[in-house]
């Protein structure tokens, strides 16, 4: 069975006190009110990782993630953070290739292939993001583009390695815009990605990989999207900054 996952990407938001308050509220509500077995991942800025980890403690089903990671083990890379540092701070997951990293920091699929391999070697689970811009969708080229992103960044991995990757499909035109892909558009792309994986590896591998949808997921639309057969959860930006909204999204699996 594939893991169901709801991950909250805080991006560059929250001071430490604000982040601790938000995390405490989420942890409390998840413990008290969530009936399902979805994994909840809190993904704060690097500097808050240890602080938030100490709040999560041993609460089952809540994990810590980071928003990025460097592709080298260590060294003279001022301002960067390594995979082993993330693990030592309590992280189990790391987002790689978020569209904001691609757009503002020039990350390419070739670089992401290196990062994905490296974090897997360091026992972190990558949440690999892919997704097309509006003009690509309007040109009808979205499957080609996403297929290429996935193939370039992931298809050098072995079967055992790719089974440990989580994929997040995030159409760029839906991120932070309030425009959500329809449940049908999400399902169509998720099924396409799974088909590509089945063709390259096997049906069994494809069936084992969780594929999350991201882009303006809210309590009001989460259930319809998560109900799609190839959607295994969500990567949540804006709505993860409000504890009740975020937990209501997790409850969409109840
Ligand atoms: P959003 O962001 O939920 O604010 O659209 C999603 C994301 O960037 O992961």
XYZ file of C-alpha atoms and ligand atoms in Angstrom:
263
model
C 0.000 0.000 0.000
C 1.227 3.476 -0.851
C 1.834 5.960 1.939
C -0.658 8.794 2.219
C 1.155 12.027 2.938
C 0.239 15.608 3.730
C 3.310 17.840 3.811
C 3.305 21.489 4.880
C 5.930 23.600 3.127
C 6.257 26.764 5.174
C 8.617 28.334 2.607
C 10.322 31.477 3.989
C 7.676 32.201 6.607
C 7.525 32.247 10.428
C 9.959 33.442 13.045
C 10.999 30.746 15.523
C 8.269 31.599 18.083
C 5.669 31.712 15.311
C 6.871 28.407 13.917
C 6.810 26.730 17.334
C 3.276 27.963 17.949
C 2.123 26.714 14.556
C 3.811 23.327 14.983
C 2.466 22.853 18.527
C -1.073 23.561 17.367
C -0.774 21.155 14.449
C 0.733 18.392 16.601
C -2.019 18.771 19.183
C -4.831 18.716 16.672
C -3.390 15.809 14.703
C -3.071 13.775 17.913
C -6.607 14.609 19.047
C -8.650 14.749 15.901
C -7.155 12.919 12.983
C -8.576 9.446 12.454
C -6.541 8.332 9.474
C -3.036 6.976 9.022
C -1.694 9.728 6.759
C 1.854 10.819 7.438
C 2.077 14.505 8.282
C 5.310 16.282 7.419
C 6.229 19.711 8.759
C 8.730 21.502 6.527
C 9.978 24.686 8.198
C 12.969 26.820 7.157
C 16.349 25.207 7.967
C 16.991 27.351 11.006
C 13.865 26.078 12.785
C 14.429 22.375 12.169
C 15.876 21.459 15.570
C 13.344 23.641 17.406
C 10.413 22.008 15.644
C 11.923 18.539 15.953
C 12.010 18.878 19.736
C 8.251 19.564 19.669
C 7.440 16.604 17.435
C 9.357 14.244 19.706
C 7.970 10.777 19.298
C 4.479 11.651 18.043
C 3.723 8.920 15.593
C 2.822 9.905 12.050
C 4.377 13.389 12.249
C 7.742 13.866 10.569
C 10.149 16.688 9.864
C 11.321 17.769 6.422
C 13.614 20.404 4.921
C 13.038 22.607 1.894
C 16.302 21.983 0.065
C 19.734 20.467 0.446
C 23.145 20.753 -1.237
C 24.473 17.980 -3.458
C 27.943 17.764 -1.883
C 28.809 16.028 1.358
C 30.507 19.025 3.009
C 32.959 21.788 2.370
C 33.369 25.374 1.245
C 29.800 26.136 0.165
C 28.917 29.197 2.193
C 25.239 29.401 3.043
C 24.423 25.822 2.088
C 23.209 22.887 4.179
C 24.157 19.219 3.726
C 22.098 16.045 3.858
C 23.874 14.739 6.963
C 23.180 18.033 8.739
C 19.482 17.630 7.974
C 19.462 14.082 9.293
C 21.290 15.164 12.449
C 18.654 17.883 12.981
C 15.864 15.300 12.843
C 14.693 15.566 9.230
C 13.396 12.482 7.430
C 12.300 14.210 4.224
C 13.638 16.927 1.948
C 11.872 18.798 -0.848
C 13.986 18.890 -4.008
C 13.267 20.873 -7.153
C 10.439 23.012 -5.908
C 9.431 25.342 -8.757
C 10.632 28.330 -6.711
C 14.097 26.732 -6.519
C 13.997 26.089 -10.251
C 12.788 29.609 -11.062
C 14.771 31.777 -8.631
C 17.863 29.658 -8.002
C 18.350 28.114 -11.428
C 18.011 24.464 -10.372
C 17.953 22.109 -13.344
C 16.842 18.494 -13.619
C 20.480 17.458 -14.110
C 21.398 19.090 -10.786
C 18.309 17.563 -9.182
C 19.349 14.106 -10.334
C 22.559 14.582 -8.328
C 20.689 15.891 -5.309
C 18.122 13.079 -5.340
C 20.816 10.410 -5.498
C 22.829 12.074 -2.778
C 19.999 12.468 -0.283
C 18.905 8.854 -0.829
C 22.478 7.758 -0.073
C 22.136 9.706 3.175
C 18.893 8.072 4.241
C 16.640 11.027 3.568
C 13.475 10.695 1.524
C 13.347 13.204 -1.324
C 10.058 14.842 -2.223
C 10.844 15.526 -5.864
C 8.742 18.334 -7.375
C 7.769 18.591 -10.999
C 5.180 20.610 -12.869
C 4.576 22.810 -15.878
C 4.099 26.526 -16.314
C 0.877 27.936 -17.716
C 2.223 28.494 -21.231
C 3.327 24.864 -21.430
C -0.121 23.638 -20.421
C -1.783 25.995 -22.869
C 0.473 24.659 -25.606
C -0.658 21.127 -24.662
C 2.917 20.151 -23.868
C 2.515 19.506 -20.126
C 2.879 15.723 -20.202
C 6.028 15.948 -22.313
C 7.579 18.463 -19.982
C 6.715 16.656 -16.747
C 7.731 13.321 -18.277
C 11.110 14.823 -19.091
C 11.572 16.315 -15.624
C 10.838 12.967 -14.003
C 13.003 10.982 -16.429
C 16.028 13.291 -16.166
C 15.964 13.626 -12.392
C 14.904 10.116 -11.383
C 15.427 7.491 -14.066
C 19.119 6.871 -13.372
C 18.087 5.500 -9.966
C 17.925 1.788 -9.307
C 14.593 0.130 -8.647
C 15.279 0.009 -4.914
C 16.256 3.661 -4.887
C 13.292 5.060 -6.775
C 10.904 3.194 -4.483
C 12.093 5.568 -1.748
C 11.256 8.729 -3.670
C 8.071 10.731 -3.135
C 6.959 12.749 -6.162
C 4.979 15.979 -5.954
C 3.184 17.202 -9.043
C 2.810 20.951 -8.697
C 1.588 22.843 -11.750
C 3.381 26.180 -11.467
C 0.246 28.063 -12.487
C -1.558 26.705 -9.417
C 1.083 27.526 -6.793
C 0.086 30.375 -4.524
C -2.379 31.655 -7.107
C -5.602 30.327 -5.633
C -6.100 28.451 -8.924
C -6.169 24.728 -8.323
C -5.864 22.109 -10.979
C -9.172 20.300 -11.229
C -9.300 16.874 -9.633
C -9.402 15.443 -13.189
C -6.310 17.383 -14.278
C -4.433 16.183 -11.188
C -5.534 12.576 -11.692
C -4.607 12.663 -15.375
C -1.060 13.855 -14.699
C -0.533 11.534 -11.720
C -1.658 8.562 -13.789
C 0.678 9.688 -16.576
C 3.658 9.910 -14.189
C 2.849 6.486 -12.768
C 2.634 5.053 -16.273
C 6.075 6.454 -17.125
C 7.521 4.820 -14.011
C 5.830 1.512 -14.845
C 7.276 1.632 -18.370
C 10.796 2.353 -17.128
C 10.781 0.088 -14.043
C 7.711 -2.066 -13.406
C 4.066 -1.846 -12.443
C 4.987 -2.917 -8.931
C 7.481 -0.071 -8.547
C 5.000 2.427 -10.010
C 2.292 1.270 -7.613
C 4.584 1.710 -4.616
C 5.452 5.391 -5.154
C 3.415 8.118 -3.455
C 2.568 10.991 -5.786
C 1.362 14.167 -4.073
C -0.503 17.054 -5.629
C 0.510 20.638 -4.805
C -0.918 23.985 -5.794
C -3.536 25.923 -3.799
C -4.810 22.908 -1.863
C -7.293 24.103 0.752
C -9.679 22.414 3.189
C -12.481 22.989 0.657
C -10.848 21.159 -2.242
C -8.583 18.624 -0.520
C -11.073 15.772 -0.347
C -12.005 15.821 -3.994
C -8.343 15.879 -5.033
C -7.209 13.220 -2.518
C -10.076 10.961 -3.577
C -8.498 10.501 -7.014
C -7.005 7.023 -7.364
C -3.492 8.195 -8.267
C -3.317 11.096 -5.808
C -1.674 10.031 -2.556
C -1.810 13.318 -0.691
C -0.667 16.896 -0.951
C 2.209 19.328 -0.677
C 0.650 22.368 0.950
C 2.080 25.888 0.913
C -0.127 28.785 2.014
C -2.699 26.678 3.877
C 0.045 24.986 5.937
C 0.625 28.286 7.749
C -2.802 28.113 9.394
C -2.928 25.203 11.804
C -6.643 24.560 11.481
C -6.655 24.699 7.696
C -3.660 22.395 7.508
C -5.171 19.840 9.895
C -8.502 20.044 8.069
C -6.597 19.095 4.911
C -5.079 16.106 6.741
C -8.599 15.191 7.859
C -9.682 14.974 4.218
C -8.363 11.384 4.429
C -10.623 10.469 7.402
P 0.434 26.691 -2.308
O 1.941 26.175 -2.496
O -0.306 25.635 -1.545
O 0.572 27.979 -1.546
O -0.119 26.893 -3.684
C 2.215 24.843 -2.792
C 3.694 24.646 -2.891
O 4.402 25.531 -3.370
O 4.208 23.587 -2.469
